[in-house]
XYZ file of C-alpha atoms in Angstrom:
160
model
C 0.217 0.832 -14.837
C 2.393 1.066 -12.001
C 5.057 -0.399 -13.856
C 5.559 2.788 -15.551
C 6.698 4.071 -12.440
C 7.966 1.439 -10.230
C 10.964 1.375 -12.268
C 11.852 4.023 -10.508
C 12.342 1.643 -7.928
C 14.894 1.869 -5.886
C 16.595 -1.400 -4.983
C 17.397 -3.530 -2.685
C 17.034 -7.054 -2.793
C 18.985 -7.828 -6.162
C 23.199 -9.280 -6.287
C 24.060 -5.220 -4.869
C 21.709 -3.642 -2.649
C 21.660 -0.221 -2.348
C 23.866 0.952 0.684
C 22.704 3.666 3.095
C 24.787 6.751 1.089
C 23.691 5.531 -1.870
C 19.439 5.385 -1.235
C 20.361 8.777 0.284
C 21.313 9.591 -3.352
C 18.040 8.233 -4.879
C 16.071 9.458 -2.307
C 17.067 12.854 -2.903
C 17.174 13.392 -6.569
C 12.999 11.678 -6.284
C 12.521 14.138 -3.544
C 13.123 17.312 -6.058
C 10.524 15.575 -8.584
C 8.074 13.312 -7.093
C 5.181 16.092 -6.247
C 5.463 16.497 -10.218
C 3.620 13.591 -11.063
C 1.576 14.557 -13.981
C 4.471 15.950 -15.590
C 6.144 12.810 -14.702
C 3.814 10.251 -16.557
C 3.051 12.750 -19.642
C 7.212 12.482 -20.220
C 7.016 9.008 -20.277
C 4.013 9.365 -22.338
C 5.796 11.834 -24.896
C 8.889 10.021 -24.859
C 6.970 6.418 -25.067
C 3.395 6.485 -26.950
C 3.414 3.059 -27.160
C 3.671 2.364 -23.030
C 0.352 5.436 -22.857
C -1.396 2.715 -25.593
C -1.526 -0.073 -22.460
C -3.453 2.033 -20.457
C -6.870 1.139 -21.494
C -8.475 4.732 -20.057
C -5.947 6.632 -21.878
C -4.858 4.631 -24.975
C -5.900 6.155 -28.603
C -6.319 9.355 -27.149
C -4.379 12.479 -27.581
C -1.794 13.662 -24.953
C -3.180 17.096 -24.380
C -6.774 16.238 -23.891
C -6.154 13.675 -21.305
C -3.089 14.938 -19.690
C -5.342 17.530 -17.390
C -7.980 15.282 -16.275
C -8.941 13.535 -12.784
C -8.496 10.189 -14.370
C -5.121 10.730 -15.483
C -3.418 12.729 -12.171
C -4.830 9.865 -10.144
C -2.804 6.838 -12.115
C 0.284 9.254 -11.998
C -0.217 9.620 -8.503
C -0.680 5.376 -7.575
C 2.393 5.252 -10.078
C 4.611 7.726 -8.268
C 3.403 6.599 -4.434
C 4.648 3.403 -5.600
C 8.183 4.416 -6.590
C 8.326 6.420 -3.519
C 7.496 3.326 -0.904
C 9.803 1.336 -2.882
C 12.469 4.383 -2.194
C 11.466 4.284 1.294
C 12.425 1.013 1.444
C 15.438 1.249 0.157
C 19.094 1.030 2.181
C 18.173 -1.117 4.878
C 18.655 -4.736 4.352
C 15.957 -5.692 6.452
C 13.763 -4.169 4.025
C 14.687 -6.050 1.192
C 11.698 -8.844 1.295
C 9.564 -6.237 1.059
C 10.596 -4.602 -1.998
C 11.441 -8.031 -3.663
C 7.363 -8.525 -2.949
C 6.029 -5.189 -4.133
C 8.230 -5.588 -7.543
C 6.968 -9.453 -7.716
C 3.728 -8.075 -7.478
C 3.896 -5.395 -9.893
C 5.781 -7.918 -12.404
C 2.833 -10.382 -12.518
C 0.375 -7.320 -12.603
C 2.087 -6.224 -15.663
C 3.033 -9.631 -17.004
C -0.741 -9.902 -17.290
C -0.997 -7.231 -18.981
C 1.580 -8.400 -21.647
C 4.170 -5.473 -20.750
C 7.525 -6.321 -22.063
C 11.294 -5.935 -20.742
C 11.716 -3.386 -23.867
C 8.846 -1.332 -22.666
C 9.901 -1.403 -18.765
C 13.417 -0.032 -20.241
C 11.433 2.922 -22.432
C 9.750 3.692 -18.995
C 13.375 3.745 -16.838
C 14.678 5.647 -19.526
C 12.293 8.095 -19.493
C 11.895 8.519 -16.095
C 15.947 8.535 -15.773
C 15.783 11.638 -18.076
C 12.984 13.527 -16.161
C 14.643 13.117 -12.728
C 18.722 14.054 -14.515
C 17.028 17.019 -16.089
C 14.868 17.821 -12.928
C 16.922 17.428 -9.701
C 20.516 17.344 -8.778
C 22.348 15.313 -11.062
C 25.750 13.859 -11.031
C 27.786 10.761 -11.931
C 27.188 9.686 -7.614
C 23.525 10.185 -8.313
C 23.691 8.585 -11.676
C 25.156 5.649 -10.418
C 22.785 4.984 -7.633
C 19.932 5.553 -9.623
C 21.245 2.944 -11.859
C 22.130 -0.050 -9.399
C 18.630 1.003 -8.103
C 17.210 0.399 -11.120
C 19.256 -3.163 -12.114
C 18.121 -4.495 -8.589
C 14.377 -4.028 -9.319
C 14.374 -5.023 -12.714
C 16.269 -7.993 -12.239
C 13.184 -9.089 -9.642
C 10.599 -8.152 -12.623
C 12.486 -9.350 -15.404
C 13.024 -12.783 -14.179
C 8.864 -13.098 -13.056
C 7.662 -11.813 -16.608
């Protein structure tokens, strides 16, 4: 589920897109972590067993035995190349459409799904924490991160 991920999303077309300084910040803290992406989805796994029960090829199962397959580095990797195009996108006004389209799209993916606001805030949370505790971290960063964050949800939340 991308959604996992795209929460990572970095924002744009919400009340207060991101400005340039600011995507700089999100862009940089997700640079330090976003080759890690197995470790990435097995926090949010860990932290969240309940969002790991919606994926149908990995629900029921145990952490460890799944965490080194093919199956389960490929669907971190689709989750984290979608946070990082929605980073890439971020900053730049004229961008904006286009992230306002990939999180419309990933909200009716997951709406379909039956993901819930709750679980798309145990998946920011998560991911918040892996990024603070893996890549330079400070109240600038923090705060980026966060309007990031409120701009993309808002998009999903109000499609689900």
């Amino acid at each position: 589920m991308k959604f996992l991920i795209v929460l990572a999303l970095i924002g744009a077309a919400a009340a207060t897109p991101l400005s340039a300084d600011q995507a700089a910040l999100v862009k940089g803290a997700w640079d330090k972590v976003k080759t890690s992406e197995v470790e990435i989805l097995a926090a949010v796994f860990t932290a969240y067993p309940d969002i790991q029960a919606k994926f149908p090829a990995f629900a029921g199962k145990d952490l460890a035995s799944v965490k080194g397959s093919a199956a389960f580095a490929l669907h971190a990797t689709r989750i984290v190349s979608f946070i990082s195009e929605v980073i890439s996108l971020s900053g730049n006004s004229a961008t904006a459409p286009a992230i306002e389209t990939l999180a419309t799209e990933l909200a009716s993916n997951h709406k379909n799904r039956g993901v819930t606001q709750a679980q798309f805030n145990e998946f920011r949370t998560a991911l918040t924490n892996y990024v603070s505790s893996n890549a330079s971290w400070g109240d600038n960063v923090a705060a980026a991160w966060n309007q990031a964050f409120d701009n993309v949800y808002a998009i999903i939340f109000a499609r689900l």
